[in-house]
Amino acid sequence: MAGRLLLFLCVSVTLGHAHFPPGQRLKPRIQRDRRNIRPNIILILTDDQDLELGSMQAMNKTRRIMEEGGTSFSNAFVTTPMCCPSRSSMLTGKYVHNHNTYTNNENCSSPSWQRQHEPRTFGVYLNNTGYRTAFFGKYLNEYNGSYVPAGWREWLGLVKNSRFYNYTLSRNGVREKHGAQYPQDYLTDLITSESIRYFRSSKRIYPHRPVLMVLSHAAPHGPEDSAPQYSNAFPNASYNYAPNPDKHWIMRYTGAMRPIHMEFTNVLQRKRLQTLLSVDDSMEKLYNMLVETGELENTYIIYTSDHGYHIGQFGLVKGENVRIFTGSTGSNGSTGSTVLNIDLAPTILDIAGLDTPTDMDGKSILTLLDTDKPLLLLVIVYRQFCWTLCVCCVTVGPFCACTSANNNTYWCLRTINETHNFLFCEFATGFLEYFDLNTDPYQLINGVSSLDRTVLNQLHVQLMELRGCRGHKQCNPRTRSVEPGTTPTQLHSYTTTQAV
Ligand SMILES: [Ca+2]
């Protein structure tokens, strides 16, 4: 099955409220008494972690901690599958069209970002209400270490993009260079030890002050340097499915991977998993620290990634995802409610007892859990520069597929409810894609030609509205009917298409 998956992008989000003796499973807390002491919040963020390739299955300690006391979301998505845009969305609770960080360079940690959006991150809001806030690790790709972002009392930010050795940190505004010695320089271990030290120290000095910590790991991002003890772990794994003549231009001109590509992806996957073992160790140390300090019962742990990753799906060797896949995996504590990266900030504020600011586009996950009403609509806005696949430089109609990043600009509408589960995408070139994931979960058949024009128009209107929405009231509309009028079976007209 795994070998037939399409491109995917997924984020495993787990809310852990782990106050349980070993071996005893408790349901996550969904009702909180805000009159009592406010809870600690710890966000664990990985970089480019896949879900469907099995990375969470490699993290036994993390799974045990989160599954026993938490909730995992099987329908968790990032709204823009790229590092800096997604991280900017997580920090602000806003869609990319409202924070305007479209790529890893464009407006990433820019003066405009610092002026307009950085003062409105969840760190700022919680800091202003008395939380002891601390950030450790990768921030935004273009962060240059010249300043400490607003909202963080303790700051250990990685300068520029993910690395495991030979990197520079900004320690509360002072640049600190690190070498290549294990364990003192290995970033995953450093983030772990520094965050645990901060938490202990904060509780010792301010025992009644809640703590917000972000542990932002480089793993499993390149250069995929594992800790020495894990350098021989894990067998091979890869995916390979191509060609795809009914997909957009990149997919049409991509063939199946050749053996040399398979060798590469197998090595890559192994190395990525190896780096995650140190994150797994980090989770265990963090958990044990919370037990020792007596803070476990009053701490929310959130585990997620800035976006997903594909290796080999549909013949694409590797890269950040260009489409979001709806996962169906999950633990006993899983929920199918749809959650987004823009929901992270409102959720953290909600845990702290704060209402969602009007300009945040996301909504609290706690609200979803309380009401058990699934969020039904989301829009994915994504723009990508020409990438490695473009070296073939084919000409598609009036477009040179290699030279125009606009060829790969698209917007998608994803709808999940009791009756529908589909993805509708409009590319800047005018190309349309539609996949009914109830009948075609791996997005093998582009069903747009089978749709009634009325339905197409409805989908287009919904997508256009969400592309320009501002604030959580506009960006979280109740789902309107997308029933195809007099042809109610139209959406399922290709139910007999085979699963390849
Ligand atoms: Ca990333």
XYZ file of C-alpha atoms and ligand atoms in Angstrom:
501
model
C 0.000 0.000 0.000
C 2.692 2.425 0.966
C 4.308 2.100 -2.423
C 1.235 3.517 -4.124
C 0.917 6.701 -2.162
C 0.836 9.957 -3.973
C 2.764 12.981 -2.878
C 1.785 13.773 0.586
C 2.289 16.349 3.170
C 1.187 15.666 6.597
C 1.806 16.720 10.094
C 1.318 14.545 13.064
C -0.030 16.709 15.781
C -0.460 15.248 19.190
C -1.757 16.975 22.204
C -0.496 15.267 25.264
C -1.886 15.828 28.669
C -0.103 12.961 30.210
C -1.022 12.583 33.820
C -1.135 8.850 34.123
C 0.693 6.107 35.907
C 2.706 3.836 33.624
C 0.533 1.488 31.653
C -2.718 3.267 32.418
C -4.393 5.119 29.628
C -6.373 8.230 30.349
C -8.375 10.278 27.931
C -7.034 13.731 27.118
C -8.374 16.550 29.146
C -10.867 18.518 27.145
C -12.347 20.644 29.874
C -10.034 22.891 31.759
C -10.586 24.888 34.871
C -9.013 28.204 34.076
C -9.370 29.355 37.654
C -6.537 27.088 38.633
C -2.901 27.536 37.790
C -2.345 27.864 34.083
C -0.678 24.881 32.460
C 2.798 24.686 31.043
C 2.949 24.304 27.274
C 5.792 22.555 25.448
C 5.829 22.543 21.657
C 8.120 20.014 20.004
C 8.710 20.947 16.384
C 10.637 18.814 13.897
C 11.807 19.871 10.441
C 10.433 18.067 7.362
C 9.183 14.990 9.203
C 7.116 12.578 7.155
C 4.177 10.634 8.448
C 3.295 8.091 5.785
C 6.880 6.925 5.354
C 6.697 5.628 8.888
C 8.833 8.050 10.845
C 6.586 8.026 13.894
C 6.770 4.240 13.977
C 10.483 4.641 14.486
C 9.967 6.806 17.567
C 8.862 4.302 20.143
C 9.424 6.475 23.206
C 7.539 9.416 21.739
C 4.649 7.279 20.605
C 4.358 5.688 24.001
C 4.300 9.033 25.758
C 1.892 10.700 23.379
C -0.409 7.773 22.709
C -0.893 6.850 26.325
C -1.870 10.288 27.457
C -2.739 12.239 24.366
C -4.677 12.637 21.187
C -3.272 12.265 17.717
C -4.907 13.950 14.752
C -5.085 11.784 11.678
C -6.229 14.724 9.545
C -3.572 17.278 10.377
C -2.283 19.521 7.612
C -0.050 22.469 7.049
C -1.568 25.133 4.866
C 1.659 25.812 2.982
C 4.149 22.942 2.709
C 7.388 24.855 2.984
C 9.612 25.707 5.949
C 9.419 29.443 6.427
C 5.835 29.983 5.244
C 4.597 27.188 7.495
C 6.636 28.304 10.496
C 5.365 31.831 10.018
C 1.816 30.445 9.985
C 2.424 28.447 13.138
C 3.776 31.470 14.976
C 1.035 33.871 13.899
C -1.982 31.643 13.294
C -2.317 33.171 9.824
C -2.580 31.871 6.292
C 0.302 32.713 4.005
C -1.760 35.308 2.166
C -2.051 37.238 5.421
C 1.585 37.099 6.572
C 2.997 37.236 3.033
C 5.902 34.867 3.599
C 5.521 32.878 0.408
C 8.888 31.138 0.238
C 11.959 30.435 2.338
C 13.445 33.710 1.120
C 10.582 36.027 0.284
C 9.693 38.006 3.421
C 11.185 35.271 5.636
C 12.280 36.938 8.881
C 12.365 40.192 6.902
C 12.158 43.692 8.410
C 8.518 43.731 7.341
C 7.882 40.441 9.140
C 9.672 41.707 12.217
C 7.624 44.880 12.219
C 4.175 43.578 11.312
C 3.904 39.954 12.378
C 6.574 39.057 14.907
C 4.946 41.261 17.589
C 1.794 39.128 17.244
C 3.090 35.580 17.684
C 1.805 33.230 20.360
C 5.056 33.791 22.227
C 4.281 37.486 22.584
C 0.739 36.918 23.771
C 1.734 34.403 26.420
C 4.739 36.412 27.527
C 2.462 39.392 28.068
C 0.255 37.410 30.404
C 2.992 36.113 32.649
C 4.192 32.959 30.965
C 7.901 32.240 31.170
C 8.630 31.860 27.468
C 11.653 30.143 25.930
C 12.640 29.132 22.400
C 15.360 26.612 21.519
C 16.532 25.715 18.010
C 15.545 26.502 14.428
C 13.385 29.584 14.021
C 12.907 30.984 10.515
C 15.206 30.096 7.627
C 16.501 33.630 7.109
C 16.869 34.477 10.813
C 20.355 35.998 11.009
C 20.909 36.102 14.767
C 21.102 39.882 14.948
C 18.225 40.280 17.367
C 15.993 38.401 19.783
C 12.434 38.094 18.449
C 9.744 39.640 20.610
C 8.010 37.411 23.095
C 10.852 35.161 24.205
C 12.429 35.663 27.633
C 14.948 32.938 26.956
C 16.247 32.703 23.412
C 18.580 30.129 21.879
C 17.820 30.580 18.198
C 19.622 28.820 15.350
C 21.034 31.188 12.756
C 19.701 30.301 9.285
C 18.672 26.794 8.260
C 18.872 23.431 9.992
C 22.256 21.961 10.844
C 23.418 19.472 13.437
C 27.057 20.577 13.757
C 29.111 23.655 12.900
C 26.281 26.109 13.418
C 25.807 29.459 15.117
C 23.243 30.204 17.792
C 21.983 33.483 19.146
C 21.980 33.037 22.900
C 19.823 35.922 24.068
C 21.367 38.114 21.390
C 24.955 36.920 21.754
C 26.300 34.849 18.893
C 27.672 31.474 19.911
C 29.542 29.242 17.474
C 29.548 25.477 17.766
C 31.818 22.838 16.271
C 31.499 19.185 15.402
C 32.033 17.368 18.682
C 29.532 14.861 19.981
C 27.752 15.226 22.303
C 28.437 18.826 23.279
C 27.744 20.337 19.842
C 25.032 18.022 18.522
C 22.067 20.360 18.153
C 19.307 17.925 19.112
C 21.046 17.082 22.375
C 21.882 20.723 23.049
C 18.244 21.771 22.600
C 17.245 19.002 24.983
C 19.705 19.831 27.746
C 19.212 23.596 27.501
C 15.422 23.379 27.569
C 15.385 21.008 30.518
C 17.799 23.241 32.385
C 15.626 26.268 31.695
C 12.448 24.553 32.820
C 13.974 23.338 36.066
C 15.490 26.728 36.770
C 12.282 28.577 36.008
C 10.228 26.384 38.319
C 12.806 26.717 41.060
C 12.829 30.512 40.910
C 9.191 31.069 39.893
C 7.326 27.964 41.050
C 3.882 29.375 40.273
C 4.641 30.813 36.861
C 3.639 28.681 33.859
C 6.272 27.937 31.223
C 5.940 28.012 27.434
C 8.829 26.289 25.666
C 9.452 25.584 21.991
C 11.959 22.846 21.175
C 12.553 23.290 17.459
C 14.731 20.460 16.194
C 16.693 20.228 12.962
C 15.863 16.539 12.589
C 15.123 14.931 10.227
C 16.106 17.750 7.847
C 19.362 17.627 5.904
C 22.259 17.220 6.378
C 20.752 14.295 8.319
C 23.674 13.852 10.711
C 22.740 11.183 13.206
C 24.166 10.743 16.654
C 27.055 8.247 16.464
C 25.192 5.569 18.378
C 22.400 5.570 15.784
C 24.448 5.639 12.609
C 23.663 2.028 11.706
C 19.976 1.918 12.544
C 16.988 1.036 10.328
C 16.402 -0.891 7.136
C 15.509 0.545 3.749
C 12.205 2.084 2.676
C 11.050 3.949 -0.409
C 8.155 4.613 -2.775
C 7.977 4.696 -6.550
C 4.947 5.283 -8.752
C 5.004 6.938 -12.203
C 4.176 8.211 -14.769
C 1.020 10.191 -14.013
C -0.373 11.508 -17.275
C -3.516 13.092 -15.802
C -1.684 15.219 -13.206
C -0.204 18.666 -13.513
C 2.915 19.219 -15.592
C 5.571 18.144 -13.094
C 3.885 14.826 -12.562
C 3.332 14.197 -16.255
C 6.997 14.565 -17.058
C 8.292 12.539 -14.154
C 9.111 8.922 -14.719
C 9.586 6.157 -12.230
C 12.770 6.303 -10.232
C 15.740 4.452 -11.596
C 17.777 2.035 -9.450
C 20.323 4.706 -8.633
C 17.503 6.895 -7.320
C 16.207 4.016 -5.248
C 19.624 3.544 -3.707
C 19.736 7.225 -2.869
C 16.270 7.356 -1.326
C 16.927 4.271 0.750
C 20.026 5.862 2.231
C 18.215 9.149 2.724
C 15.314 7.563 4.554
C 17.641 5.632 6.844
C 19.614 8.738 7.721
C 16.455 10.730 8.419
C 15.110 8.096 10.764
C 18.454 7.894 12.545
C 18.320 11.615 13.366
C 14.841 11.179 14.804
C 16.106 8.688 17.366
C 17.797 11.563 19.146
C 14.502 13.471 19.122
C 12.943 10.342 20.580
C 15.524 10.392 23.366
C 14.784 14.068 23.877
C 11.099 13.368 24.381
C 11.858 10.761 27.008
C 14.205 13.063 28.899
C 11.660 15.840 28.787
C 8.946 13.532 30.031
C 11.082 12.232 32.880
C 11.953 15.785 33.858
C 8.264 16.677 34.056
C 7.682 13.667 36.270
C 10.572 14.569 38.554
C 9.503 18.183 38.898
C 5.886 17.238 39.559
C 4.738 19.301 36.580
C 3.523 16.507 34.331
C -0.103 16.814 35.342
C -0.137 20.473 34.448
C 1.701 20.367 31.155
C 0.501 20.165 27.572
C 2.957 18.656 25.109
C 2.351 19.288 21.427
C 4.376 17.364 18.866
C 4.345 18.366 15.226
C 6.458 19.144 12.163
C 6.690 22.296 10.075
C 5.533 20.246 7.078
C 5.763 16.769 5.639
C 8.144 15.172 3.217
C 8.021 12.852 0.271
C 10.593 10.340 -0.809
C 9.845 8.543 -4.036
C 6.093 8.948 -4.208
C 5.057 9.034 -7.847
C 8.654 8.959 -8.916
C 9.566 12.237 -7.221
C 12.899 11.480 -5.616
C 12.653 13.789 -2.642
C 11.466 17.160 -1.497
C 9.003 19.212 0.403
C 5.513 18.261 -0.451
C 3.397 19.896 -3.089
C 0.170 18.312 -1.965
C -1.243 17.379 1.376
C -2.166 13.823 2.008
C -4.876 12.821 4.432
C -3.447 10.176 6.669
C -5.572 7.527 8.243
C -3.096 6.245 10.739
C -3.457 7.037 14.389
C -3.469 5.640 17.839
C -6.395 4.639 19.979
C -6.525 8.241 21.048
C -6.728 9.574 17.507
C -9.364 11.861 16.100
C -10.333 12.567 12.529
C -11.008 16.215 13.185
C -9.217 18.365 10.678
C -6.533 20.543 12.208
C -4.134 22.966 10.573
C -0.839 24.574 11.354
C -2.668 27.908 11.663
C -4.655 26.356 14.526
C -1.532 25.965 16.614
C -1.295 29.547 17.863
C -5.007 29.852 18.746
C -4.783 26.509 20.546
C -1.769 27.551 22.586
C -3.556 30.782 23.495
C -6.650 28.809 24.456
C -4.654 26.526 26.723
C -3.339 29.669 28.399
C -6.874 30.959 28.811
C -6.675 33.573 26.056
C -9.244 34.157 23.331
C -8.225 34.011 19.694
C -7.277 37.469 18.385
C -9.537 38.591 15.557
C -6.710 38.685 13.023
C -5.676 35.061 13.549
C -7.074 32.850 10.792
C -6.919 29.554 12.678
C -9.108 28.247 15.444
C -8.430 26.448 18.674
C -8.124 22.689 18.542
C -9.414 22.583 22.099
C -12.681 24.002 20.846
C -12.884 21.226 18.300
C -12.339 18.640 20.983
C -14.865 20.227 23.285
C -17.604 20.351 20.692
C -16.539 17.405 18.592
C -17.441 19.408 15.513
C -14.923 18.782 12.790
C -13.455 21.685 10.939
C -14.626 21.113 7.446
C -12.876 23.449 5.095
C -9.355 24.480 4.565
C -7.422 26.050 1.801
C -3.865 25.331 0.905
C -1.961 28.106 -0.742
C 1.397 27.275 -2.104
C 3.948 28.760 -4.390
C 7.174 27.020 -5.194
C 10.307 27.911 -7.020
C 11.544 25.757 -9.824
C 13.034 22.685 -8.241
C 15.321 19.862 -9.212
C 12.761 18.136 -11.375
C 12.815 21.092 -13.707
C 16.221 20.312 -15.103
C 14.463 18.471 -17.914
C 13.154 21.836 -19.127
C 10.163 20.767 -21.140
C 7.922 23.172 -22.980
C 4.260 22.891 -22.079
C 2.082 24.984 -24.367
C 3.074 28.606 -23.931
C 5.020 27.879 -20.765
C 8.567 26.903 -20.238
C 8.100 24.570 -17.327
C 11.613 25.155 -16.068
C 11.890 28.874 -15.998
C 8.630 30.035 -14.497
C 7.910 29.344 -10.866
C 4.364 30.469 -11.555
C 3.775 27.209 -13.375
C 3.777 25.489 -10.042
C 1.637 27.937 -8.134
C -1.595 26.426 -6.973
C -4.431 26.699 -4.512
C -6.369 23.757 -3.170
C -9.605 23.323 -1.342
C -9.760 20.348 0.970
C -13.130 19.251 2.290
C -13.738 16.546 4.849
C -17.120 15.844 6.344
C -19.475 12.943 6.884
C -20.348 12.631 3.222
C -17.418 14.120 1.312
C -13.694 13.789 1.370
C -12.113 15.482 -1.590
C -9.314 17.711 -2.804
C -9.862 20.353 -5.471
C -6.885 22.280 -6.872
C -6.531 25.183 -9.254
C -3.113 25.821 -10.748
C -1.962 29.204 -11.964
C -1.770 27.704 -15.432
C -5.507 27.014 -15.349
C -5.049 23.291 -14.836
C -7.565 21.705 -12.459
C -7.359 18.619 -10.302
C -10.051 16.868 -8.296
C -9.609 13.751 -6.207
C -12.298 11.955 -4.246
C -10.302 10.501 -1.401
C -13.163 8.314 -0.267
C -12.825 6.278 -3.437
C -9.303 7.197 -4.506
C -7.323 7.679 -1.294
C -3.972 7.790 -3.063
C -5.066 10.372 -5.614
C -4.391 8.179 -8.590
C -7.231 9.454 -10.801
C -7.817 13.099 -11.602
C -11.614 13.254 -11.636
C -12.135 16.866 -12.595
C -13.602 16.025 -15.996
C -16.389 14.042 -14.344
C -17.636 16.975 -12.284
C -20.779 18.876 -13.112
C -20.093 22.487 -14.104
C -22.283 23.752 -11.268
C -20.177 21.846 -8.785
C -16.989 23.160 -10.360
C -18.281 26.691 -10.035
C -19.170 26.142 -6.388
C -15.728 24.791 -5.645
C -14.104 27.689 -7.484
C -16.128 30.240 -5.514
C -15.289 28.599 -2.190
C -11.630 28.512 -3.072
C -11.590 32.144 -4.149
C -13.254 33.202 -0.904
C -10.743 31.339 1.220
C -7.820 32.635 -0.814
C -8.662 36.112 0.385
C -10.064 35.440 3.857
C -8.846 37.429 6.835
C -9.332 36.460 10.460
C -10.814 33.329 11.945
C -14.414 34.332 11.338
C -13.912 34.548 7.584
C -11.427 31.712 7.354
C -13.512 29.116 9.165
C -16.866 29.135 7.383
C -19.318 26.381 7.958
C -19.298 24.028 5.045
C -21.888 24.798 2.459
C -23.329 22.068 0.365
C -21.269 20.959 -2.556
C -23.894 18.509 -3.639
C -23.936 18.467 -7.404
C -27.546 19.564 -7.748
C -29.573 17.144 -9.808
C -26.698 14.717 -10.213
C -25.988 13.646 -6.671
C -23.852 10.742 -7.751
C -21.604 12.919 -9.834
C -18.962 13.177 -7.183
C -18.690 9.422 -7.157
C -18.866 8.816 -10.855
C -15.501 7.147 -10.877
C -15.957 4.890 -7.908
C -15.138 1.901 -9.987
C -11.688 3.078 -10.875
C -9.244 0.582 -9.644
C -6.807 1.071 -6.829
C -3.454 0.501 -8.478
Ca 10.995 22.301 7.036
